[in-house]
Tab-separated table of C-alpha atoms in Angstrom:
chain	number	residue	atom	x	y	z
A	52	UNK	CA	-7.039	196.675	241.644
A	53	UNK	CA	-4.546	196.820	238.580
A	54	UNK	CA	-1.455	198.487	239.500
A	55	UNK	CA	-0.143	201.194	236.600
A	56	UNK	CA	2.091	198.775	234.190
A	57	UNK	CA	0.198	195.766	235.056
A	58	UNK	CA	-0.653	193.552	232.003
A	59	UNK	CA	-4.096	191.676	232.235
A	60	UNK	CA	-4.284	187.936	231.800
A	61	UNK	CA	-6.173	188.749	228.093
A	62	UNK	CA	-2.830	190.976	227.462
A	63	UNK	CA	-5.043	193.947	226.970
A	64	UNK	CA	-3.947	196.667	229.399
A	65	UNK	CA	-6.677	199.297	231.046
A	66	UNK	CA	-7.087	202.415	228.730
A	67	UNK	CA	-5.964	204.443	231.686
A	68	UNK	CA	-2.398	202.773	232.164
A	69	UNK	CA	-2.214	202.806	228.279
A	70	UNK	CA	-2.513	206.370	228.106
A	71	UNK	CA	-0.602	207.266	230.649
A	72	UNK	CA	2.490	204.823	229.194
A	73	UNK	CA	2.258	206.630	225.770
A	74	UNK	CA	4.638	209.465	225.013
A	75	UNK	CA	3.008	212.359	224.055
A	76	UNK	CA	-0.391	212.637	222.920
A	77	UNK	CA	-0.969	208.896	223.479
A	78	UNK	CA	-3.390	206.710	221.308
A	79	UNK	CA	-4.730	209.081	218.538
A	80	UNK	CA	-8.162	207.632	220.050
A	81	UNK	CA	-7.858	209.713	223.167
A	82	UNK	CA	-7.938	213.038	220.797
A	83	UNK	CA	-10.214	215.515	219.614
A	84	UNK	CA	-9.566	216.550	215.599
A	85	UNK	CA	-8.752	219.907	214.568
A	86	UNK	CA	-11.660	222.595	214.389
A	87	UNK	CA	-13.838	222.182	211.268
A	88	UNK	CA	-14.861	225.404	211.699
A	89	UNK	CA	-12.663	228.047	210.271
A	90	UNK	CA	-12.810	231.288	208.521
A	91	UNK	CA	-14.014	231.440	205.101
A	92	UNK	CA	-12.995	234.361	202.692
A	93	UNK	CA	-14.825	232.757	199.133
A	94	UNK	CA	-13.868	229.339	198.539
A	95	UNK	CA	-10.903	230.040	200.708
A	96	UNK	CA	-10.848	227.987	204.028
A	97	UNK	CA	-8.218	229.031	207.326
A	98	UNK	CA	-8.455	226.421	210.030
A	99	UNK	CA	-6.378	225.515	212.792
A	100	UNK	CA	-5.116	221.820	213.533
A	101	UNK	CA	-3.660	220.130	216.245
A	102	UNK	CA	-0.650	221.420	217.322
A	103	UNK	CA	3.237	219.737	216.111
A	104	UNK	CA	4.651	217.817	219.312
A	105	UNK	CA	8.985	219.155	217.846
A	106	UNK	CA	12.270	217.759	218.495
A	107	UNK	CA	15.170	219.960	217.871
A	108	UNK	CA	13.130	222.439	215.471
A	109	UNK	CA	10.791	225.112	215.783
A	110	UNK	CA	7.483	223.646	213.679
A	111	UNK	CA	5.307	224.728	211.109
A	112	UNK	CA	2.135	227.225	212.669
A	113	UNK	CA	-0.917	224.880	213.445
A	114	UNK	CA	-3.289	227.610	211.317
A	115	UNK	CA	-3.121	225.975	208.078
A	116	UNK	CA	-5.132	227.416	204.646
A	117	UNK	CA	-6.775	225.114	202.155
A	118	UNK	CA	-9.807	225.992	199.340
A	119	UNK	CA	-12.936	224.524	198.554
A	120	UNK	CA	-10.999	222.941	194.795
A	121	UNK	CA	-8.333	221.331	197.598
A	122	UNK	CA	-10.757	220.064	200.008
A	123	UNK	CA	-13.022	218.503	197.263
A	124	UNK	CA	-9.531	216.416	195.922
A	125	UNK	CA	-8.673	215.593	198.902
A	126	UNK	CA	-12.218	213.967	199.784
A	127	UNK	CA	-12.288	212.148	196.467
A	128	UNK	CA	-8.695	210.645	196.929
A	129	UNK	CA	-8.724	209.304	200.535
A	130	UNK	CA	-12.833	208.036	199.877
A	131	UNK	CA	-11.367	206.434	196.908
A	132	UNK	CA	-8.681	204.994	199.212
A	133	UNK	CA	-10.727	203.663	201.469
A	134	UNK	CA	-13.388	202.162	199.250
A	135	UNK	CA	-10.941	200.361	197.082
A	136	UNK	CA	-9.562	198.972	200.801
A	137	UNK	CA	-12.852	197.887	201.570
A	138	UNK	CA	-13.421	196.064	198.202
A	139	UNK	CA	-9.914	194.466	199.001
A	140	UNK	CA	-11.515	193.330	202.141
A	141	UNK	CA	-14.475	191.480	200.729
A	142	UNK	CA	-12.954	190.067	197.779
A	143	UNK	CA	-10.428	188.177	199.802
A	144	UNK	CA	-13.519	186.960	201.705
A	145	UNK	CA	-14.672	185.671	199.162
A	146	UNK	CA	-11.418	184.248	198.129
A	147	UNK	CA	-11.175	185.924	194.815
A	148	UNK	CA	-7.645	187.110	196.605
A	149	UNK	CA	-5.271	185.310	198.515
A	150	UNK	CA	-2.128	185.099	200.567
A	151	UNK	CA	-1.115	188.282	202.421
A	152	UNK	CA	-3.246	191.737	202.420
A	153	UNK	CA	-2.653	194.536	204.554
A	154	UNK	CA	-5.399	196.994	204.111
A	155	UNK	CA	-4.534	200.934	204.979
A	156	UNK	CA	-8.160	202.143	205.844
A	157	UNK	CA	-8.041	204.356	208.441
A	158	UNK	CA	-4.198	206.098	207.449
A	159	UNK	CA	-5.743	207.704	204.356
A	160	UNK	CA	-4.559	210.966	205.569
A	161	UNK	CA	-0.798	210.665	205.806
A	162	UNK	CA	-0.918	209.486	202.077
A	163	UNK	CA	-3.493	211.913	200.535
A	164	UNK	CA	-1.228	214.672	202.850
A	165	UNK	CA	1.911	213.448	201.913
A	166	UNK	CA	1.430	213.771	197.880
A	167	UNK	CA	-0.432	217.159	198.519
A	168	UNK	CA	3.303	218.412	198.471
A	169	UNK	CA	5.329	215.845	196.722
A	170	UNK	CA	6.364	215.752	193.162
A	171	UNK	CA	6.770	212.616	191.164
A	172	UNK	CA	9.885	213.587	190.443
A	173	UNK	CA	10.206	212.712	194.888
A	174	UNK	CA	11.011	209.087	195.556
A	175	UNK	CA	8.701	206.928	197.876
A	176	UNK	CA	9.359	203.616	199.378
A	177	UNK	CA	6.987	202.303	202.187
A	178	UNK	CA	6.024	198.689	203.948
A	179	UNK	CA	4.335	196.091	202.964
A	180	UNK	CA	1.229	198.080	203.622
A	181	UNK	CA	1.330	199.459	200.524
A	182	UNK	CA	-2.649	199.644	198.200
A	183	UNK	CA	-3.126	203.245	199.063
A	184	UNK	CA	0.293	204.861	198.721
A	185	UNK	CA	0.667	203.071	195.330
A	186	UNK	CA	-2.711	204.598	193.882
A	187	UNK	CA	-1.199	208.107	195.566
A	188	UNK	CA	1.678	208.078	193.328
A	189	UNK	CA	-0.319	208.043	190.620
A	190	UNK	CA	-1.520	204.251	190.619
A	191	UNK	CA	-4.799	202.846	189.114
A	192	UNK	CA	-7.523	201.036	191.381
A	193	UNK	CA	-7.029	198.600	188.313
A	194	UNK	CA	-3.740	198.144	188.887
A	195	UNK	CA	-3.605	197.322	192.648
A	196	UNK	CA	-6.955	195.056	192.761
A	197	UNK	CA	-5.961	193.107	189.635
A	198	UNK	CA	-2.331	192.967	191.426
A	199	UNK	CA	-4.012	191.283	194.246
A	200	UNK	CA	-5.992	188.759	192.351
A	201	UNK	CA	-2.620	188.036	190.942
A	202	UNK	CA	-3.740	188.935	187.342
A	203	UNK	CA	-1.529	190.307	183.937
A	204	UNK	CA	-2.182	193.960	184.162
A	205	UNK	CA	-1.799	194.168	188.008
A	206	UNK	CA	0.933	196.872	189.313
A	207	UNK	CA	3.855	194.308	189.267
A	208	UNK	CA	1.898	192.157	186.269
A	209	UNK	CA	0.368	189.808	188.973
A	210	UNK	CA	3.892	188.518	190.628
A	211	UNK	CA	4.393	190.591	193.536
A	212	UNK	CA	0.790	190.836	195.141
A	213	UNK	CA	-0.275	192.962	198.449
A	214	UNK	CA	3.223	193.831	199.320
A	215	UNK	CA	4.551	194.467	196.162
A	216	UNK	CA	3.461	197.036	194.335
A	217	UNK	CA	5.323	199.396	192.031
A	218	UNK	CA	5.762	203.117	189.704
A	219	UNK	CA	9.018	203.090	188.643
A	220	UNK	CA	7.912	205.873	186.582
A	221	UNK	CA	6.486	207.866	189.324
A	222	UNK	CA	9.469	207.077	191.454
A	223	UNK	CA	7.482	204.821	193.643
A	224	UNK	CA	9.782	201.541	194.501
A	225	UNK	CA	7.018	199.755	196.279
A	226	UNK	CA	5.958	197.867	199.107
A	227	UNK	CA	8.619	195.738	201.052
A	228	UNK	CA	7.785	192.510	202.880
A	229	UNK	CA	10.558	192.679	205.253
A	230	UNK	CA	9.823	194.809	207.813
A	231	UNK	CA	11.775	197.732	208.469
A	232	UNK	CA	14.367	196.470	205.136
A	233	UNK	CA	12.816	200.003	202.914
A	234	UNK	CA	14.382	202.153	205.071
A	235	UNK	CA	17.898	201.835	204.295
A	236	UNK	CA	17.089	202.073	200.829
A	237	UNK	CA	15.075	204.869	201.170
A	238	UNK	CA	17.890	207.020	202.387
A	239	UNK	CA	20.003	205.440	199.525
A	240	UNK	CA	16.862	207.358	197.265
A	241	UNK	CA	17.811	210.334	198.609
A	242	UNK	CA	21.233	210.399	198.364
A	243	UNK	CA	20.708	209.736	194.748
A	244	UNK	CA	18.670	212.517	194.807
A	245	UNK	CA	21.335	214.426	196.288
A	246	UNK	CA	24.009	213.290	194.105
A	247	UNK	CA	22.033	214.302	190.867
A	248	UNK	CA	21.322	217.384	192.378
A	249	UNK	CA	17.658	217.561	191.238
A	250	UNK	CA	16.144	219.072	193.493
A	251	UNK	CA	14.180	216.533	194.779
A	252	UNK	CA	13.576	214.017	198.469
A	253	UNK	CA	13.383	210.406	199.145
A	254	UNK	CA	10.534	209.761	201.635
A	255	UNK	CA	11.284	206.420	203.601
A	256	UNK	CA	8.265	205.343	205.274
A	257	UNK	CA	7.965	202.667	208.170
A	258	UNK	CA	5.634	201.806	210.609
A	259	UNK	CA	6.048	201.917	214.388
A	260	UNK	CA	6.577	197.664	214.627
A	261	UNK	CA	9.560	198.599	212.677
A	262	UNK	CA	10.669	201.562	214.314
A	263	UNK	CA	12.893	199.663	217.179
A	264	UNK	CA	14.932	197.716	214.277
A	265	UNK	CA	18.942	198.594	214.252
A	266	UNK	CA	18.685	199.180	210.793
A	267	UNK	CA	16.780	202.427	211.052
A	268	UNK	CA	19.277	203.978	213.435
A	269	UNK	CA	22.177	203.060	211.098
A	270	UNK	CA	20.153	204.798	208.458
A	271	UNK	CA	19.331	208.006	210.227
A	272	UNK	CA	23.114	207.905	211.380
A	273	UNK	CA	24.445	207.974	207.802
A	274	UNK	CA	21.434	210.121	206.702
A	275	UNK	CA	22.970	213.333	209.264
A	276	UNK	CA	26.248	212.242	208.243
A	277	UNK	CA	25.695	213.026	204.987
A	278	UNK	CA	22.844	215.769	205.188
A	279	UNK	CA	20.700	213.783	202.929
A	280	UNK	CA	17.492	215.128	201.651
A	281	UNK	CA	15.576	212.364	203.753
A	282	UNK	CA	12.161	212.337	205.046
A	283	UNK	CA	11.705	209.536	207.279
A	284	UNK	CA	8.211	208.712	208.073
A	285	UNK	CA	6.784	206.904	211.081
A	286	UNK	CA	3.454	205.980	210.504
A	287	UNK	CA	2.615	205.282	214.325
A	288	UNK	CA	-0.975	203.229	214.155
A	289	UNK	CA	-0.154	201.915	217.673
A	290	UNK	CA	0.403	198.248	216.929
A	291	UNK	CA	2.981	196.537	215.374
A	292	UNK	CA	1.125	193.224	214.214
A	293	UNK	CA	-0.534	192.174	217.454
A	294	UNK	CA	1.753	194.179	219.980
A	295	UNK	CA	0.604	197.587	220.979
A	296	UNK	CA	3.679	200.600	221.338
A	297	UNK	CA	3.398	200.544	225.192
A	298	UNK	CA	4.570	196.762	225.262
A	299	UNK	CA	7.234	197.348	222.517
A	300	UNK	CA	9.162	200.721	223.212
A	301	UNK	CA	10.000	201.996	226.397
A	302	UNK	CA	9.711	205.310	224.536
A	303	UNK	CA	7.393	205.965	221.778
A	304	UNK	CA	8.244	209.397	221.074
A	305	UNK	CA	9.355	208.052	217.349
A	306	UNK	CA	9.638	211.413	216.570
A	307	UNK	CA	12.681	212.205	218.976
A	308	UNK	CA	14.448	209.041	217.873
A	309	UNK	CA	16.573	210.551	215.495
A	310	UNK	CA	18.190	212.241	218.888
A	311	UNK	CA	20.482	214.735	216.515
A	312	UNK	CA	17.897	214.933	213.564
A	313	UNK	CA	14.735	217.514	214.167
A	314	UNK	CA	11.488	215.135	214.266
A	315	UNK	CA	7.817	216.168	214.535
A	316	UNK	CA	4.799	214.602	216.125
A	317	UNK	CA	1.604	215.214	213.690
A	318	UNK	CA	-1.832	214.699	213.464
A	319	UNK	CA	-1.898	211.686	211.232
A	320	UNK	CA	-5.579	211.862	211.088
A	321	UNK	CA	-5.896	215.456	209.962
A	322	UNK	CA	-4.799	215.828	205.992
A	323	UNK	CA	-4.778	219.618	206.664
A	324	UNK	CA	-1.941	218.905	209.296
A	325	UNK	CA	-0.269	216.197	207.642
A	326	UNK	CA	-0.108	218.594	204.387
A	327	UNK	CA	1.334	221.075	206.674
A	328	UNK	CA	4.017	218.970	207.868
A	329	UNK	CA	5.155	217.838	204.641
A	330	UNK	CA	6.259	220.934	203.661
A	331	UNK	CA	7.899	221.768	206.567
A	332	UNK	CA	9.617	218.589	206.048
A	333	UNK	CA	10.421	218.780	202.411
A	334	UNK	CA	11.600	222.647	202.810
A	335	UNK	CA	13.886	221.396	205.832
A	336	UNK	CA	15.103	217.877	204.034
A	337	UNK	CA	16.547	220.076	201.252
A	338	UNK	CA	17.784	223.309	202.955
A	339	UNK	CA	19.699	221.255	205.893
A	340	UNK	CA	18.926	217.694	205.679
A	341	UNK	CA	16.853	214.722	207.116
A	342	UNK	CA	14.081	214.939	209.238
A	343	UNK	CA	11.408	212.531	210.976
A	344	UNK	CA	7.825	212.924	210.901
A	345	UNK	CA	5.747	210.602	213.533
A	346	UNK	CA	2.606	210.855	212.053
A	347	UNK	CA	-0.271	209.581	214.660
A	348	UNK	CA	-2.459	207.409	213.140
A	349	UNK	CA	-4.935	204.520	213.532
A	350	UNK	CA	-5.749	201.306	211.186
A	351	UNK	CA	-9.661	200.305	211.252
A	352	UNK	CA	-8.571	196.693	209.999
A	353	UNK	CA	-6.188	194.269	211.985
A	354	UNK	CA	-2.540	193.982	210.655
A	355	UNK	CA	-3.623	192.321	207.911
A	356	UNK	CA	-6.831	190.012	207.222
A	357	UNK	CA	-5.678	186.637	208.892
A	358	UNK	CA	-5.866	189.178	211.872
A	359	UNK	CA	-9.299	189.941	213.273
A	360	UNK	CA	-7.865	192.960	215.225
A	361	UNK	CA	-10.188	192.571	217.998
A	362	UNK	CA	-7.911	190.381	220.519
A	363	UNK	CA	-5.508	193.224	221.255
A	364	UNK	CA	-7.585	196.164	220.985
A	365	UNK	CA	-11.395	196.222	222.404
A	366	UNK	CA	-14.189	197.219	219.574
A	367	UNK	CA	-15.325	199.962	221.383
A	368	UNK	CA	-11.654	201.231	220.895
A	369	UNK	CA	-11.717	201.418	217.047
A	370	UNK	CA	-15.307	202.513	217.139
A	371	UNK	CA	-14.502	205.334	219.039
A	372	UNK	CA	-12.266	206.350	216.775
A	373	UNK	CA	-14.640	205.344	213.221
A	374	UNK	CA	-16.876	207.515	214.848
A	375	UNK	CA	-14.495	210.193	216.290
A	376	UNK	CA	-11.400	210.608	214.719
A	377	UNK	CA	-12.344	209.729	210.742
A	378	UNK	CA	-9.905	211.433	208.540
A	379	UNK	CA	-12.432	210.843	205.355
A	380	UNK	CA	-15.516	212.407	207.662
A	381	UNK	CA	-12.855	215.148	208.898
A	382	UNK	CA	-13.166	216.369	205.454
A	383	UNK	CA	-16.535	216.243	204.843
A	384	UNK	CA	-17.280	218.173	207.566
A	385	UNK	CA	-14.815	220.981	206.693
A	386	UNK	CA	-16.461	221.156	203.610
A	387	UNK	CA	-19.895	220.956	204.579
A	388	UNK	CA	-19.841	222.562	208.151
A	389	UNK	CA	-17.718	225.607	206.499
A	390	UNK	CA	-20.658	226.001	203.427
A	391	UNK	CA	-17.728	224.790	200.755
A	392	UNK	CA	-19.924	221.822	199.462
A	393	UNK	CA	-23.334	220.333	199.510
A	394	UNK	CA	-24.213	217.273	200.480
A	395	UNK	CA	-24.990	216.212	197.053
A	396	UNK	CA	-21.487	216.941	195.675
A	397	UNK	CA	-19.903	214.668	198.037
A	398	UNK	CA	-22.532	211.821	197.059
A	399	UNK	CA	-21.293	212.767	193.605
A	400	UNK	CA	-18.396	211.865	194.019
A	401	UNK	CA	-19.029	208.439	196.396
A	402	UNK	CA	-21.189	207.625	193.456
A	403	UNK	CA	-18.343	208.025	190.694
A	404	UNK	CA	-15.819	206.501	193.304
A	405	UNK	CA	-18.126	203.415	193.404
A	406	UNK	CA	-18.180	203.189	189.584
A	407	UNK	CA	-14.404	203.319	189.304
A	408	UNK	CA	-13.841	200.641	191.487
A	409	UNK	CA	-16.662	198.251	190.630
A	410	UNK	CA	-15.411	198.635	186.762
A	411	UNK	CA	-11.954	198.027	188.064
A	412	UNK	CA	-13.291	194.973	189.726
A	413	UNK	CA	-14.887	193.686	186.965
A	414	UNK	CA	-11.888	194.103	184.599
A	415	UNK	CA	-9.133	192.183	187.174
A	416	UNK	CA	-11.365	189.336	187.379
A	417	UNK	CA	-11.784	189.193	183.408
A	418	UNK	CA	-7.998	189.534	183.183
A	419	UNK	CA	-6.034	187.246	182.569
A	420	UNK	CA	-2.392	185.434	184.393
A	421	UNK	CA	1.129	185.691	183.412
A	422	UNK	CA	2.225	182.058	181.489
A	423	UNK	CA	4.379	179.976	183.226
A	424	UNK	CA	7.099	180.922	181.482
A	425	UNK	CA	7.128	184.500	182.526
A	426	UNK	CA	8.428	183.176	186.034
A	427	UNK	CA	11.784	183.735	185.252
A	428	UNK	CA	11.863	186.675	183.329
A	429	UNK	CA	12.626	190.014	185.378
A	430	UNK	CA	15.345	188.246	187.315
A	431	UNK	CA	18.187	189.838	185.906
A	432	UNK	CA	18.390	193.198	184.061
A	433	UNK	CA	19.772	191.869	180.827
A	434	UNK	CA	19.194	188.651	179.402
A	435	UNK	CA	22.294	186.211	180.215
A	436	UNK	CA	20.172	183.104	178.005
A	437	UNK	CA	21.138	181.310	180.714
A	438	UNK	CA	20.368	177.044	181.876
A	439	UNK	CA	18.832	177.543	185.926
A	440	UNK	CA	17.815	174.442	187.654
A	441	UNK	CA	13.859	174.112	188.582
A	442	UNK	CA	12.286	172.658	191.394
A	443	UNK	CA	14.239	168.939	191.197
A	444	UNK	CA	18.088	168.094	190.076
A	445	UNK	CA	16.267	167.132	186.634
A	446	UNK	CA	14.463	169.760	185.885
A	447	UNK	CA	16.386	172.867	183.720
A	448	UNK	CA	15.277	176.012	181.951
A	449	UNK	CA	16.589	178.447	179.941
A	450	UNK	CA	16.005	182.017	181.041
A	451	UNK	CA	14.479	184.112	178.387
């Protein structure tokens, strides 16, 4: 008999211990969605969600409103999200991509959600997990598949790859490859923010592996110090890397973490709830100051795809939750169960989604690289015309 706590020799605990170790709602897998039945007054849609887990704060109503014009977006963003994902996936099969790739399919929600009530003129800064929250901001397929295959007109013109990506002009400053290291700077975002006085929030988004890491706490600390228009932004897919939350943090309630800071627990999966929560969030973050959002959520693909994502996690797991807990299908079914859309406007829209990306597909690989010589530009801000040494004690260049 396995005793409550008790780790297996495969290091996979029993679903029952799991749940019962999680704070809260426990793995999003263990959940039922939100209705998808609602009322319907025209092409207006009320439904209720999942009700906000709070810390310190009184949340947002779990009845949210949405229309038929809103639904039909959101469908064609997160099924473009998870397409282009899925084309990520089998071009780095076939090798056409290389070195690291986190995929996002699965967490097309939070991001979809999220920019349902951000501005551009809002500042984002997220992991290295980064495809899907790049093409949010306003980001081509084009830009993050050619940025992948390392090519010229690529996000950060081919040099930064999967967890680099960048809008400086939409206020998006990127992926980060060192885990946990955006959140700091997101909270320096939103004190510039605050110091301009422009009305707008810095959203610092991190994942749960991250969410134990000193620096965090020292950035919430100086976040309520200051009362900065912060949203910080747990995206909680229940394993960081390999490790699942249970064997990482003796409490996973992420969203209580900020202990003097309100925090709540959403529905990551929902975009309905996620929307929701973001303007909760943003009204709070600029009335009174930072706030955490835990937003429950699942990844279909291992942490990234040297990682089959099957030794820590059993298959029927994650296709319990393909099959259950879908936040692309979530939406199809409020549209179609609700008499918003027909089938054949959703295969529409697949159809021109499929386009898109194969055109963007075909364009990366026709593109072309950066020369050589463009290694060492973008290293400082203004050209010093400076002598650096190269690889070897013989070898100089001149920066351009």
């Amino acid at each position: 008999m396995q005793i409550l706590g008790q780790v297996s020799k495969s290091g996979i605990k029993s679903s029952a211990a799991a749940k019962q170790l999680t704070s809260g709602w426990g793995f999003a897998s263990t959940r039922l969605m939100g209705s998808t039945e609602g009322k319907v007054e025209g092409d207006t849609l009320t439904v209720e969600v999942n009700p906000f887990k709070t810390h310190r704060c009184e949340g947002p109503s779990n009845v949210v409103t949405s229309n038929k014009t809103e639904l039909l977006d959101f469908f064609h963003k997160m099924y473009r999200m998870r397409r282009m994902e899925i084309t990520a996936d089998m071009l780095y099969k076939a090798k056409a991509i290389r070195g690291f790739c986190h995929l996002y399919d699965g967490q097309e929600a939070v991001a979809v959600g999220m920019e349902s009530v951000l501005t551009q003129n809002d500042s984002v800064i997220t992991s290295y997990r980064d495809h899907a929250i790049h093409l949010g901001r306003g980001g081509t397929v084009l830009e993050v598949i050619a940025e992948l295959m390392g090519k010229k007109s690529g996000a950060s013109l081919g040099k930064g790859g999967s967890m680099h990506m960048y809008k400086k002009t939409h206020n998006f400053y990127g992926g980060q490859g060192i885990v946990g290291a955006q959140v700091p700077l997101g909270a320096g975002l939103a004190f510039a923010h605050q110091y301009l006085e422009d009305g707008s929030v810095g959203v610092a988004m991190y994942g749960d592996g991250a969410a134990n890491q000193g620096q965090i706490f020292e950035s919430f600390n100086m976040a309520a110090l200051w009362d900065l228009p912060c949203i910080f932004v747990c995206e909680n897919n229940h394993y960081g890397m390999g490790t699942a939350e249970w064997r990482s943090a003796k409490s996973p309630a992420y969203y209580t973490r900020g202990d003097y800071m309100p925090g709540l627990k959403v529905d990551g999966m929902d975009v309905l709830a996620v929307k929701q929560a973001f303007q909760f969030a943003k009204d709070h973050a600029l009335a009174s100051g930072p706030v955490i959002l835990e937003m429950d959520t699942y990844r279909y693909h291992g942490h990234s795809m040297s990682d089959p994502g099957s030794t820590y996690r059993t298959r029927d797991e994650i296709t319990n939750m393909r099959q259950q807990r879908d936040p692309v299908e979530h939406v199809r079914r409020l549209l179609l169960d609700n008499n918003l859309a027909e089938v054949s406007d959703l295969k529409a829209i697949e159809k021109s989604v499929k386009q898109e990306i194969d055109s963007a597909v075909e364009q990366a690989k026709a593109d072309g690289v950066l020369p050589i010589d463009a290694m060492f530009e973008h290293v400082y801000a203004d050209s010093l015309k400076m002598m650096v040494r190269g690889v070897d004690s013989e070898t100089f260049v001149q920066l351009p």
